[in-house]
Coordinates of C-alpha atoms and ligand atoms in Angstrom, one line a residue:
M993 CA -20.9 0.5 15.0
E994 CA -22.4 3.4 16.8
T995 CA -20.2 3.1 20.1
I996 CA -16.9 2.9 17.4
L997 CA -18.0 5.9 15.5
Q998 CA -18.4 7.7 19.0
R999 CA -15.1 6.6 20.1
F1000 CA -13.6 8.2 17.3
D1001 CA -15.9 11.4 17.3
I1002 CA -17.5 10.8 13.9
R1003 CA -20.6 12.3 13.4
E1004 CA -23.2 12.6 10.7
N1005 CA -21.1 15.5 9.4
N1006 CA -17.6 15.6 9.6
S1007 CA -14.8 18.1 8.4
G1008 CA -12.1 16.2 6.4
V1009 CA -9.5 18.7 6.7
S1010 CA -7.1 18.7 9.9
T1011 CA -3.8 19.9 10.8
G1012 CA -3.7 17.5 14.1
A1013 CA -5.6 19.0 17.1
Q1014 CA -7.4 21.7 14.8
W1015 CA -10.1 20.6 12.5
L1016 CA -10.5 23.4 10.0
K1017 CA -14.1 24.5 8.5
A1018 CA -13.9 22.3 5.3
T1019 CA -15.5 24.0 2.3
G1020 CA -14.9 21.9 -0.2
A1021 CA -17.9 19.2 -1.8
A1022 CA -19.5 16.7 0.8
L1023 CA -18.3 13.1 0.5
A1024 CA -21.3 10.4 1.6
V1025 CA -19.9 7.4 2.8
D1026 CA -22.0 4.2 2.5
S1027 CA -21.0 0.8 3.8
P1028 CA -20.6 -2.1 1.0
V1029 CA -21.3 -4.3 3.8
D1030 CA -25.2 -3.6 4.3
G1031 CA -25.4 -0.6 1.8
K1032 CA -26.2 1.8 5.1
H1033 CA -25.3 5.2 5.1
I1034 CA -22.8 6.1 7.9
A1035 CA -21.7 9.5 7.7
N1036 CA -20.9 12.4 5.5
V1037 CA -17.2 14.0 5.1
T1038 CA -16.7 17.5 3.9
T1039 CA -13.6 17.6 1.6
A1040 CA -10.9 20.3 1.3
D1041 CA -11.2 23.0 -1.1
R1042 CA -8.0 24.8 -2.5
A1043 CA -8.0 27.3 0.3
N1044 CA -8.4 24.6 2.9
Y1045 CA -5.2 22.6 1.0
D1046 CA -3.2 25.8 1.3
A1047 CA -3.8 26.3 4.8
V1048 CA -2.8 23.0 5.6
V1049 CA 0.5 23.2 3.8
S1050 CA 1.3 26.4 5.3
Q1051 CA 0.8 25.2 8.6
A1052 CA 2.6 22.1 7.5
E1053 CA 5.7 24.1 6.5
K1054 CA 5.7 25.7 9.9
A1055 CA 5.6 22.7 11.9
F1056 CA 8.7 21.1 9.7
Q1057 CA 10.9 23.9 10.7
E1058 CA 10.6 22.6 14.7
W1059 CA 10.0 18.9 14.0
R1060 CA 13.2 18.7 12.1
Q1061 CA 15.4 19.7 14.9
W1062 CA 13.9 17.1 17.4
P1063 CA 16.4 14.4 17.8
A1064 CA 15.4 11.3 15.9
P1065 CA 15.1 9.1 18.8
R1066 CA 12.8 11.6 20.6
R1067 CA 10.6 11.5 17.4
G1068 CA 10.9 7.7 17.5
E1069 CA 9.4 7.7 21.2
V1070 CA 6.2 9.6 19.8
V1071 CA 6.2 6.9 17.2
R1072 CA 6.2 4.2 19.9
Q1073 CA 3.6 5.8 21.5
M1074 CA 1.4 5.7 18.4
G1075 CA 2.1 2.0 18.4
Q1076 CA 0.8 1.9 21.9
A1077 CA -2.3 3.8 20.8
L1078 CA -3.0 1.7 17.8
R1079 CA -2.7 -1.6 20.2
D1080 CA -5.5 0.3 22.6
N1081 CA -7.7 1.0 19.6
K1082 CA -6.9 -2.2 17.4
E1083 CA -10.4 -3.6 17.9
A1084 CA -12.4 -0.6 17.4
L1085 CA -10.1 0.6 14.1
G1086 CA -10.2 -2.8 12.8
R1087 CA -13.9 -3.2 13.0
L1088 CA -14.2 0.7 11.1
V1089 CA -12.0 -0.8 8.5
S1090 CA -14.1 -3.7 7.8
Y1091 CA -17.3 -2.0 8.0
E1092 CA -16.4 1.1 5.9
M1093 CA -14.0 -0.7 3.3
G1094 CA -15.5 -4.5 3.4
K1095 CA -12.4 -6.5 4.0
S1096 CA -13.1 -9.3 6.6
L1097 CA -12.9 -8.6 10.2
Q1098 CA -9.6 -10.6 10.6
E1099 CA -8.3 -8.6 7.4
G1100 CA -9.2 -5.4 9.2
Y1101 CA -7.4 -6.3 12.4
G1102 CA -4.6 -7.6 10.3
E1103 CA -4.4 -4.1 8.9
V1104 CA -4.0 -2.3 12.4
Q1105 CA -1.7 -4.9 13.6
E1106 CA 0.6 -3.9 10.4
M1107 CA 0.2 -0.4 11.4
I1108 CA 1.5 -1.4 15.0
D1109 CA 4.2 -3.6 13.3
I1110 CA 5.4 -0.7 11.5
C1111 CA 5.6 1.6 14.2
D1112 CA 7.6 -0.9 16.2
F1113 CA 9.9 -1.1 13.0
A1114 CA 10.1 2.7 13.2
V1115 CA 10.9 3.2 16.8
G1116 CA 14.3 0.9 16.1
L1117 CA 14.9 2.9 12.8
S1118 CA 15.1 6.2 14.9
R1119 CA 18.3 5.2 16.1
Q1120 CA 19.7 3.8 12.9
L1121 CA 19.4 6.7 10.2
H1122 CA 23.1 6.4 9.4
G1123 CA 25.1 7.3 6.7
L1124 CA 28.3 5.9 5.4
T1125 CA 32.0 7.4 6.3
M1126 CA 34.5 7.2 3.3
H1127 CA 38.5 7.5 3.2
S1128 CA 39.4 10.8 1.7
E1129 CA 41.9 11.0 -1.2
R1130 CA 43.5 14.0 0.3
P1131 CA 45.5 14.3 3.5
G1132 CA 43.9 15.5 6.5
H1133 CA 40.5 15.3 5.3
R1134 CA 37.4 13.2 6.3
M1135 CA 34.4 12.4 4.2
Y1136 CA 31.1 10.9 5.3
E1137 CA 27.4 11.3 4.4
Q1138 CA 24.5 12.0 6.4
W1139 CA 20.7 12.0 5.9
H1140 CA 18.4 14.9 6.4
P1141 CA 14.5 15.1 6.4
L1142 CA 12.9 16.2 3.3
G1143 CA 10.2 18.4 4.4
I1144 CA 6.5 17.6 3.7
V1145 CA 5.6 14.1 2.7
G1146 CA 2.3 13.9 0.7
I1147 CA 0.4 10.6 1.0
I1148 CA -2.0 9.4 -1.7
S1149 CA -3.7 6.3 -0.6
A1150 CA -6.1 3.7 -2.1
F1151 CA -9.2 2.4 -0.7
N1152 CA -8.2 -1.2 -0.4
F1153 CA -5.6 -0.4 2.5
P1154 CA -7.2 2.6 3.8
V1155 CA -5.1 2.8 6.9
A1156 CA -1.8 0.7 6.8
V1157 CA -0.5 2.3 3.7
W1158 CA -0.6 5.8 5.4
S1159 CA 1.1 4.3 8.5
W1160 CA 3.9 2.8 6.4
N1161 CA 4.8 6.0 5.2
S1162 CA 4.2 8.5 7.9
M1163 CA 5.6 6.3 10.7
L1164 CA 8.9 6.4 8.6
A1165 CA 8.3 9.7 7.5
W1166 CA 8.1 11.0 11.1
V1167 CA 11.2 9.4 12.5
C1168 CA 12.8 10.8 9.5
G1169 CA 11.8 14.1 10.6
D1170 CA 9.4 14.9 7.9
V1171 CA 5.7 16.1 8.1
C1172 CA 2.7 14.4 6.2
I1173 CA -0.2 15.6 4.5
W1174 CA -2.5 12.6 4.2
K1175 CA -5.0 12.5 1.3
P1176 CA -7.1 9.3 1.6
S1177 CA -9.0 7.5 -0.7
E1178 CA -12.6 9.2 -1.1
K1179 CA -14.1 5.9 -0.5
T1180 CA -12.8 5.5 2.9
P1181 CA -12.5 9.0 4.5
L1182 CA -13.9 7.6 8.1
T1183 CA -11.0 5.4 9.0
A1184 CA -8.5 8.3 8.0
I1185 CA -10.5 10.5 10.4
A1186 CA -10.1 7.8 13.2
C1187 CA -6.4 7.4 12.7
Q1188 CA -6.1 11.7 12.8
R1189 CA -7.9 11.4 16.1
I1190 CA -5.7 8.8 17.4
T1191 CA -2.5 10.5 16.3
A1192 CA -3.8 14.1 17.6
Q1193 CA -3.9 12.3 21.3
V1194 CA -0.5 10.9 21.1
F1195 CA 0.9 14.1 19.5
A1196 CA -1.0 16.6 22.3
A1197 CA 0.4 14.5 25.2
N1198 CA 4.0 14.7 23.5
G1199 CA 3.9 18.7 22.5
V1200 CA 4.3 17.7 18.8
P1201 CA 4.1 20.8 16.7
E1202 CA 0.7 21.4 14.9
G1203 CA 0.9 20.3 11.3
V1204 CA 3.0 17.2 11.6
S1205 CA 0.3 14.9 10.7
C1206 CA -2.2 16.7 8.4
L1207 CA -5.3 15.3 6.6
V1208 CA -6.8 16.6 3.6
A1209 CA -9.9 14.1 2.5
G1210 CA -11.1 15.0 -1.1
E1211 CA -11.5 13.5 -4.6
R1212 CA -8.6 13.2 -6.9
N1213 CA -8.2 16.9 -7.4
V1214 CA -6.7 17.3 -4.1
G1215 CA -4.0 14.6 -5.0
E1216 CA -3.4 16.5 -8.4
W1217 CA -2.8 19.8 -6.2
M1218 CA -0.3 17.9 -4.2
A1219 CA 1.4 16.0 -7.1
N1220 CA 1.8 19.7 -8.8
D1221 CA 2.9 21.2 -5.6
A1222 CA 6.7 22.3 -5.4
R1223 CA 6.3 22.7 -1.6
V1224 CA 5.8 18.7 -1.3
P1225 CA 9.2 17.5 -2.2
L1226 CA 8.1 13.9 -1.9
V1227 CA 4.6 12.5 -3.2
S1228 CA 3.9 8.9 -1.9
A1229 CA 1.2 7.4 -4.1
T1230 CA -0.6 4.4 -3.9
G1231 CA -3.6 3.0 -6.2
S1232 CA -4.0 2.4 -9.9
T1233 CA -1.4 2.6 -12.7
R1234 CA -3.5 5.3 -14.3
M1235 CA -3.3 7.4 -11.2
G1236 CA 0.5 6.8 -10.9
K1237 CA 1.3 7.5 -14.5
S1238 CA -0.6 11.1 -13.9
V1239 CA 1.1 11.5 -10.4
G1240 CA 4.5 10.5 -11.8
A1241 CA 4.2 12.8 -14.7
A1242 CA 3.4 15.8 -12.6
V1243 CA 5.8 15.3 -10.0
G1244 CA 8.7 14.7 -12.5
A1245 CA 7.7 17.6 -14.5
R1246 CA 8.9 19.9 -11.4
L1247 CA 11.6 17.5 -10.7
G1248 CA 10.2 16.2 -7.2
R1249 CA 10.0 13.0 -6.0
A1250 CA 7.4 10.3 -6.6
L1251 CA 7.1 7.1 -4.7
L1252 CA 4.6 4.9 -6.8
E1253 CA 3.1 1.9 -5.3
L1254 CA 0.4 0.9 -8.2
G1255 CA -1.5 -1.9 -9.8
G1256 CA -0.3 -5.5 -9.8
N1257 CA -1.2 -8.9 -12.3
N1258 CA 0.2 -11.3 -9.7
A1259 CA 0.8 -15.1 -10.7
I1260 CA 1.5 -18.1 -9.1
I1261 CA 3.5 -20.8 -10.8
I1262 CA 2.3 -24.4 -9.5
S1263 CA 5.2 -26.8 -10.7
K1264 CA 5.0 -30.3 -11.4
D1265 CA 6.9 -30.5 -8.1
A1266 CA 4.4 -28.6 -5.8
D1267 CA 2.8 -29.6 -2.7
L1268 CA -0.7 -29.4 -4.3
D1269 CA -2.5 -29.5 -0.7
M1270 CA -0.3 -26.6 0.5
S1271 CA -0.6 -24.5 -2.8
L1272 CA -4.4 -24.8 -2.8
I1273 CA -4.4 -22.5 0.6
G1274 CA -2.0 -19.9 -1.0
C1275 CA -4.0 -19.9 -4.2
V1276 CA -7.4 -19.8 -2.8
F1277 CA -6.6 -17.1 0.0
G1278 CA -4.6 -15.0 -2.6
A1279 CA -7.4 -14.9 -5.0
V1280 CA -10.4 -14.4 -3.0
G1281 CA -8.8 -12.8 0.2
T1282 CA -10.4 -9.1 0.2
A1283 CA -12.5 -10.2 -2.5
G1284 CA -9.7 -9.9 -4.8
Q1285 CA -8.9 -6.3 -3.9
R1286 CA -5.3 -6.6 -2.9
C1287 CA -2.7 -5.1 -5.0
T1288 CA -1.1 -8.4 -4.4
S1289 CA -4.2 -10.6 -5.0
T1290 CA -3.6 -13.7 -7.3
R1291 CA -5.0 -13.1 -10.5
R1292 CA -3.1 -15.8 -12.6
L1293 CA -2.2 -19.5 -12.0
I1294 CA 0.4 -21.1 -14.3
I1295 CA -0.1 -24.8 -13.8
H1296 CA 2.3 -27.5 -15.0
D1297 CA 0.6 -29.5 -17.5
S1298 CA 1.0 -32.6 -15.8
V1299 CA -0.8 -31.4 -12.8
Y1300 CA -3.1 -29.2 -14.2
D1301 CA -6.3 -31.2 -14.1
A1302 CA -5.8 -32.3 -10.8
F1303 CA -5.1 -28.7 -9.6
R1304 CA -8.1 -27.5 -11.3
D1305 CA -10.3 -30.0 -9.9
K1306 CA -9.1 -29.0 -6.1
L1307 CA -9.8 -25.3 -7.1
V1308 CA -13.3 -26.0 -8.4
K1309 CA -14.2 -28.0 -5.0
A1310 CA -12.5 -25.5 -2.8
Y1311 CA -14.4 -22.6 -4.4
A1312 CA -17.7 -24.8 -4.0
Q1313 CA -17.1 -24.4 -0.3
L1314 CA -16.4 -20.7 0.0
R1315 CA -19.1 -18.6 2.1
I1316 CA -19.8 -15.2 0.6
G1317 CA -21.3 -12.6 3.2
D1318 CA -21.2 -10.0 6.0
P1319 CA -17.4 -9.4 6.3
L1320 CA -17.9 -8.9 10.0
D1321 CA -19.1 -12.5 10.7
E1322 CA -15.6 -14.4 11.1
N1323 CA -17.7 -17.4 9.3
N1324 CA -17.5 -15.9 6.1
H1325 CA -14.5 -16.4 3.8
V1326 CA -15.5 -13.6 1.3
G1327 CA -17.1 -10.0 1.7
P1328 CA -18.3 -7.3 -0.6
L1329 CA -16.4 -5.3 -3.6
I1330 CA -16.2 -1.8 -2.4
D1331 CA -19.0 -0.2 -4.5
K1332 CA -21.3 -0.7 -7.4
A1333 CA -18.8 0.8 -9.8
A1334 CA -16.4 -2.2 -9.1
V1335 CA -19.2 -4.4 -9.4
S1336 CA -20.2 -3.5 -13.0
Q1337 CA -16.2 -3.4 -13.8
Y1338 CA -16.3 -7.4 -12.6
L1339 CA -19.3 -8.0 -14.6
Q1340 CA -17.7 -6.2 -17.8
S1341 CA -14.4 -7.9 -17.1
I1342 CA -16.3 -11.4 -17.3
E1343 CA -18.1 -10.4 -20.2
Q1344 CA -14.9 -9.5 -22.2
C1345 CA -13.1 -12.6 -20.8
K1346 CA -15.6 -14.8 -22.6
A1347 CA -15.3 -12.7 -25.6
Q1348 CA -11.9 -13.0 -25.8
G1349 CA -12.1 -17.0 -25.7
G1350 CA -12.1 -17.6 -21.9
R1351 CA -14.0 -20.6 -20.5
F1352 CA -15.3 -20.0 -16.9
I1353 CA -15.2 -23.3 -15.1
V1354 CA -16.3 -21.4 -12.0
E1355 CA -19.2 -19.0 -12.8
G1356 CA -19.2 -15.4 -11.5
G1357 CA -22.5 -13.3 -10.7
V1358 CA -23.8 -10.8 -8.4
L1359 CA -25.7 -12.3 -5.3
E1360 CA -29.0 -10.8 -4.6
G1361 CA -31.5 -11.0 -1.6
K1362 CA -31.2 -11.4 2.2
G1363 CA -27.6 -10.3 3.4
Y1364 CA -26.5 -9.1 0.0
E1365 CA -28.7 -5.6 0.0
S1366 CA -25.7 -3.5 -0.5
G1367 CA -25.6 -5.0 -4.1
C1368 CA -21.8 -5.2 -3.8
Y1369 CA -21.6 -9.1 -3.2
V1370 CA -19.9 -11.1 -6.2
K1371 CA -19.1 -14.9 -6.7
P1372 CA -15.4 -15.4 -6.9
A1373 CA -14.9 -17.0 -10.7
I1374 CA -12.3 -18.9 -12.4
A1375 CA -11.6 -18.8 -16.2
E1376 CA -9.2 -20.8 -18.2
V1377 CA -7.5 -18.6 -20.6
E1378 CA -4.6 -17.6 -22.7
N1379 CA -1.9 -15.1 -21.3
S1380 CA -2.2 -12.9 -24.1
F1381 CA -5.9 -12.2 -23.8
P1382 CA -6.1 -8.3 -23.3
I1383 CA -8.4 -8.9 -20.2
V1384 CA -5.7 -11.1 -18.4
Q1385 CA -3.0 -8.4 -19.2
H1386 CA -5.1 -6.0 -17.3
E1387 CA -5.7 -5.8 -13.7
T1388 CA -9.4 -6.2 -12.8
F1389 CA -9.8 -5.3 -9.0
A1390 CA -12.2 -8.3 -8.3
P1391 CA -12.1 -12.0 -7.6
I1392 CA -11.4 -13.4 -10.9
L1393 CA -8.9 -16.3 -11.2
Y1394 CA -7.2 -17.1 -14.5
L1395 CA -5.7 -20.4 -15.2
I1396 CA -3.1 -20.6 -17.7
R1397 CA -1.0 -24.0 -18.7
Y1398 CA 2.4 -24.3 -19.1
K1399 CA 5.1 -27.3 -20.2
S1400 CA 8.5 -25.8 -19.3
M1401 CA 9.9 -23.7 -16.6
E1402 CA 11.2 -21.0 -18.8
E1403 CA 7.7 -20.9 -20.4
A1404 CA 6.4 -20.6 -16.9
I1405 CA 8.7 -17.8 -16.0
A1406 CA 7.9 -15.8 -19.4
L1407 CA 4.2 -16.2 -18.9
Q1408 CA 4.8 -14.9 -15.6
N1409 CA 6.5 -12.1 -16.7
G1410 CA 4.3 -11.6 -19.7
V1411 CA 2.6 -8.7 -18.3
P1412 CA 2.8 -5.2 -18.2
Q1413 CA 3.0 -5.0 -14.1
G1414 CA 5.8 -6.3 -11.7
L1415 CA 4.4 -6.6 -8.1
S1416 CA 4.1 -10.0 -6.7
S1417 CA 4.9 -13.5 -7.8
A1418 CA 5.5 -16.8 -6.3
I1419 CA 6.6 -20.7 -7.3
M1420 CA 5.0 -23.5 -5.6
T1421 CA 7.7 -26.2 -5.9
L1422 CA 9.7 -28.6 -3.7
N1423 CA 12.5 -28.7 -6.4
L1424 CA 15.5 -26.7 -5.2
R1425 CA 16.4 -26.1 -9.0
E1426 CA 13.4 -24.7 -9.8
A1427 CA 13.1 -22.6 -7.1
E1428 CA 16.2 -21.0 -7.6
Q1429 CA 15.7 -20.4 -11.4
F1430 CA 12.6 -18.6 -10.4
L1431 CA 14.5 -16.3 -8.0
S1432 CA 17.6 -15.8 -10.3
A1433 CA 18.2 -12.8 -12.6
G1434 CA 16.6 -14.7 -15.3
G1435 CA 13.6 -15.4 -13.0
S1436 CA 10.7 -13.4 -11.8
D1437 CA 10.9 -9.8 -12.6
C1438 CA 8.6 -8.6 -9.8
G1439 CA 9.4 -6.7 -6.7
I1440 CA 8.3 -9.4 -4.7
A1441 CA 9.1 -13.3 -5.5
N1442 CA 8.0 -16.0 -2.9
V1443 CA 8.7 -19.5 -2.8
N1444 CA 5.8 -21.6 -1.2
I1445 CA 4.0 -18.9 -0.3
G1446 CA 1.3 -17.1 -2.1
T1447 CA 1.4 -13.7 -3.8
S1448 CA -0.6 -11.5 -0.7
G1449 CA 0.2 -11.0 2.7
A1450 CA 3.8 -9.4 2.8
E1451 CA 5.4 -8.5 6.1
I1452 CA 6.6 -5.1 7.1
G1453 CA 10.1 -6.1 7.4
G1454 CA 11.0 -5.9 3.9
A1455 CA 10.8 -3.3 1.2
F1456 CA 7.5 -3.8 -0.5
G1457 CA 6.9 -2.6 -4.1
G1458 CA 7.0 -3.6 -7.7
E1459 CA 8.6 -3.1 -11.0
K1460 CA 7.3 -1.7 -14.3
E1461 CA 3.9 -0.6 -14.3
T1462 CA 3.7 -1.1 -10.5
G1463 CA 5.9 2.1 -10.5
G1464 CA 9.3 1.0 -8.8
G1465 CA 8.5 2.4 -5.6
R1466 CA 9.6 0.8 -2.2
E1467 CA 8.3 1.6 1.2
S1468 CA 7.9 -0.3 4.6
G1469 CA 10.7 -2.3 5.7
S1470 CA 14.4 -2.6 4.7
D1471 CA 16.3 0.6 3.6
A1472 CA 12.9 2.1 2.4
W1473 CA 13.3 4.8 4.8
R1474 CA 16.1 6.5 2.7
A1475 CA 13.2 7.5 0.1
Y1476 CA 12.0 10.0 2.8
M1477 CA 15.6 11.8 3.3
R1478 CA 17.9 13.8 1.4
R1479 CA 21.6 12.6 1.3
Q1480 CA 24.3 15.3 2.1
T1481 CA 28.0 14.3 1.5
N1482 CA 30.3 16.1 3.9
T1483 CA 34.1 16.7 3.4
I1484 CA 36.2 18.3 6.4
N1485 CA 39.6 19.5 6.0
F1486 CA 41.4 19.3 9.5
S1487 CA 45.1 19.8 8.0
T1488 CA 46.9 23.4 7.3
K1489 CA 46.7 23.0 3.5
L1490 CA 43.8 23.3 1.2
P1491 CA 44.6 20.3 -1.5
L1492 CA 42.2 20.1 -4.4
A1493 CA 40.8 17.0 -5.4
Q1494 CA 42.3 15.1 -8.4
G1495 CA 45.8 16.6 -7.7
I1496 CA 44.7 20.0 -9.5
K1497 CA 46.9 22.7 -8.8
F1498 CA 45.7 26.3 -8.2
D1499 CA 48.6 28.3 -6.6
L1500 CA 48.3 32.0 -5.9
Ligands
NAD565 P1 -7.2 4.8 -7.5 O1 -6.2 5.1 -8.4 O2 -8.7 5.2 -8.3 O3 -7.1 5.8 -6.5 C1 -6.1 5.9 -5.4 C2 -5.8 7.3 -4.8 O4 -5.2 8.2 -5.8 C3 -7.3 7.7 -4.3 O5 -6.8 8.8 -3.2 C4 -7.6 8.7 -5.3 O6 -8.4 10.1 -4.8 C5 -6.0 9.2 -5.8 N1 -6.1 9.7 -7.4 C6 -7.0 9.3 -8.5 N2 -6.4 9.6 -9.5 C7 -5.6 10.8 -9.1 C8 -4.7 11.6 -10.0 N3 -4.8 11.7 -11.1 N4 -3.9 12.6 -9.1 C9 -3.7 12.4 -7.9 N5 -4.3 11.7 -7.4 C10 -5.3 10.8 -7.8 O7 -7.2 3.5 -7.0 P2 -8.2 2.4 -5.9 O8 -9.3 2.3 -6.6 O9 -8.5 3.3 -4.8 O10 -7.1 1.4 -5.6 C11 -6.9 0.3 -6.0 C12 -5.6 0.0 -6.8 O11 -4.7 0.8 -6.0 C13 -5.4 -0.8 -7.4 O12 -4.9 -0.8 -9.0 C14 -4.5 -1.6 -6.6 O13 -3.7 -2.7 -7.3 C15 -3.5 -0.3 -6.3 N6 -2.7 -0.5 -5.0 C16 -1.2 -0.8 -5.1 C17 -0.8 -1.1 -4.1 C18 0.6 -1.3 -3.9 O14 1.2 -1.0 -2.9 N7 1.3 -1.4 -5.1 C19 -1.5 -0.9 -2.5 C20 -2.9 -0.9 -2.4 C21 -3.7 -1.0 -3.7

């Protein structure tokens, strides 16, 4: 890890405030970053205070004046080079993600791969930021629409995807002509510093103005400054529903734009016509991958009565084979939770589940002893529950899987939709009618609905996000770029008259 820290110039004490090549003297509180993998202290990061934050916003405002004039394909060329720089740093950054956040090495690499993929996507997009043309009702007139950059995009990110979520936002925002200020999770500021160093090198080689990529490390107060700041026209916030309600209200009160990517409570329906062996892989990976700390983690399995017992037994057998331990060791399936606070939430949820009538068929618990010194390793658990239990309605960010029984497809869909969140959903079935029913307007109410694939592991090509308490935002692929731009409708009169719309006469 030493050489990786050196590669990104991460020392014992680091400023967490930067406008690109420049690192400001940060004067906020210091964050001590410890690894959940082995509990060791990695480094300290000094956060932004209000004066640091204001200095960064001023520099970003200046940078926007210039950056928005660059042709979009030229901005795309810079993002193409970002993709190359990320390829060059994939192994080092992936390892740092794994060590700072605790996800498996494969998932750490996968996260950097997502960043590379979104760069490729954004490069193509830089030549396709197109609007429509319309036929005018007036003779000798032409109408069309065009898309302009918004200005500063504030990015607030969660700990569980410490770097990919930033890139989903920033690569698109940059080709759109916006400038970005990133407030990473206070639990993972080191990977953010590493990304800022990679970006600074690419930007310097291309003469990108100082302030196009900014970093303001800090706790939630820094996010609150952003949410309340009218100089930040778009705040893209990823995290808990509690955070989203606060950010959404603050941004809404000033009529700014908020793109919210919040908590999920994702279910897979296991139909009587499911391929059970294939389903098992999707369910187990969905429930225990990233130790159940993905927004798209599988939290509920809604299983048909006729296959319930058989599938439950398969799950119990599979869970007995899970290897829990150091995520940097590729033989392990499950790494640690992010910190001890997450461990106590996990334990509390288990207690609440039992108190509400849940029956654990795979018991949870905290692992102790050699290799588990950080105190953050927990056993993935499975409980038989009712969907209506308050604990089942709530997103617990840990590997606890709830099993629910159903008899009819209508009932299964009602159970799947019967939670406040609406991020990801799936059905395992070989029955075309059931699959189409699940995908129809009366089917899943989530932003993501899959057939014969689990709930986690989205591709960047599609628009990513969810409904209801997940916040309604969409980012990454498809036409999600529109959120980062403002639409302008233009009407041009090339006739010798000035006819008014709707046939209104105004003769002088
Ligand atoms: P969190 O809500 O505690 O923190 C997320 C970020 O928001 C952090 O940077 C934090 O400092 C900031 N923040 C917290 N309160 C704030 C406030 N009032 N104003 C402004 N900023 C504030 O979430 P977390 O524990 O880091 O991440 C886990 C949560 O994120 C889960 O609920 C998970 O489902 C969700 N998540 C959602 C997606 C998605 O795309 N839908 C992706 C990843 C994570």
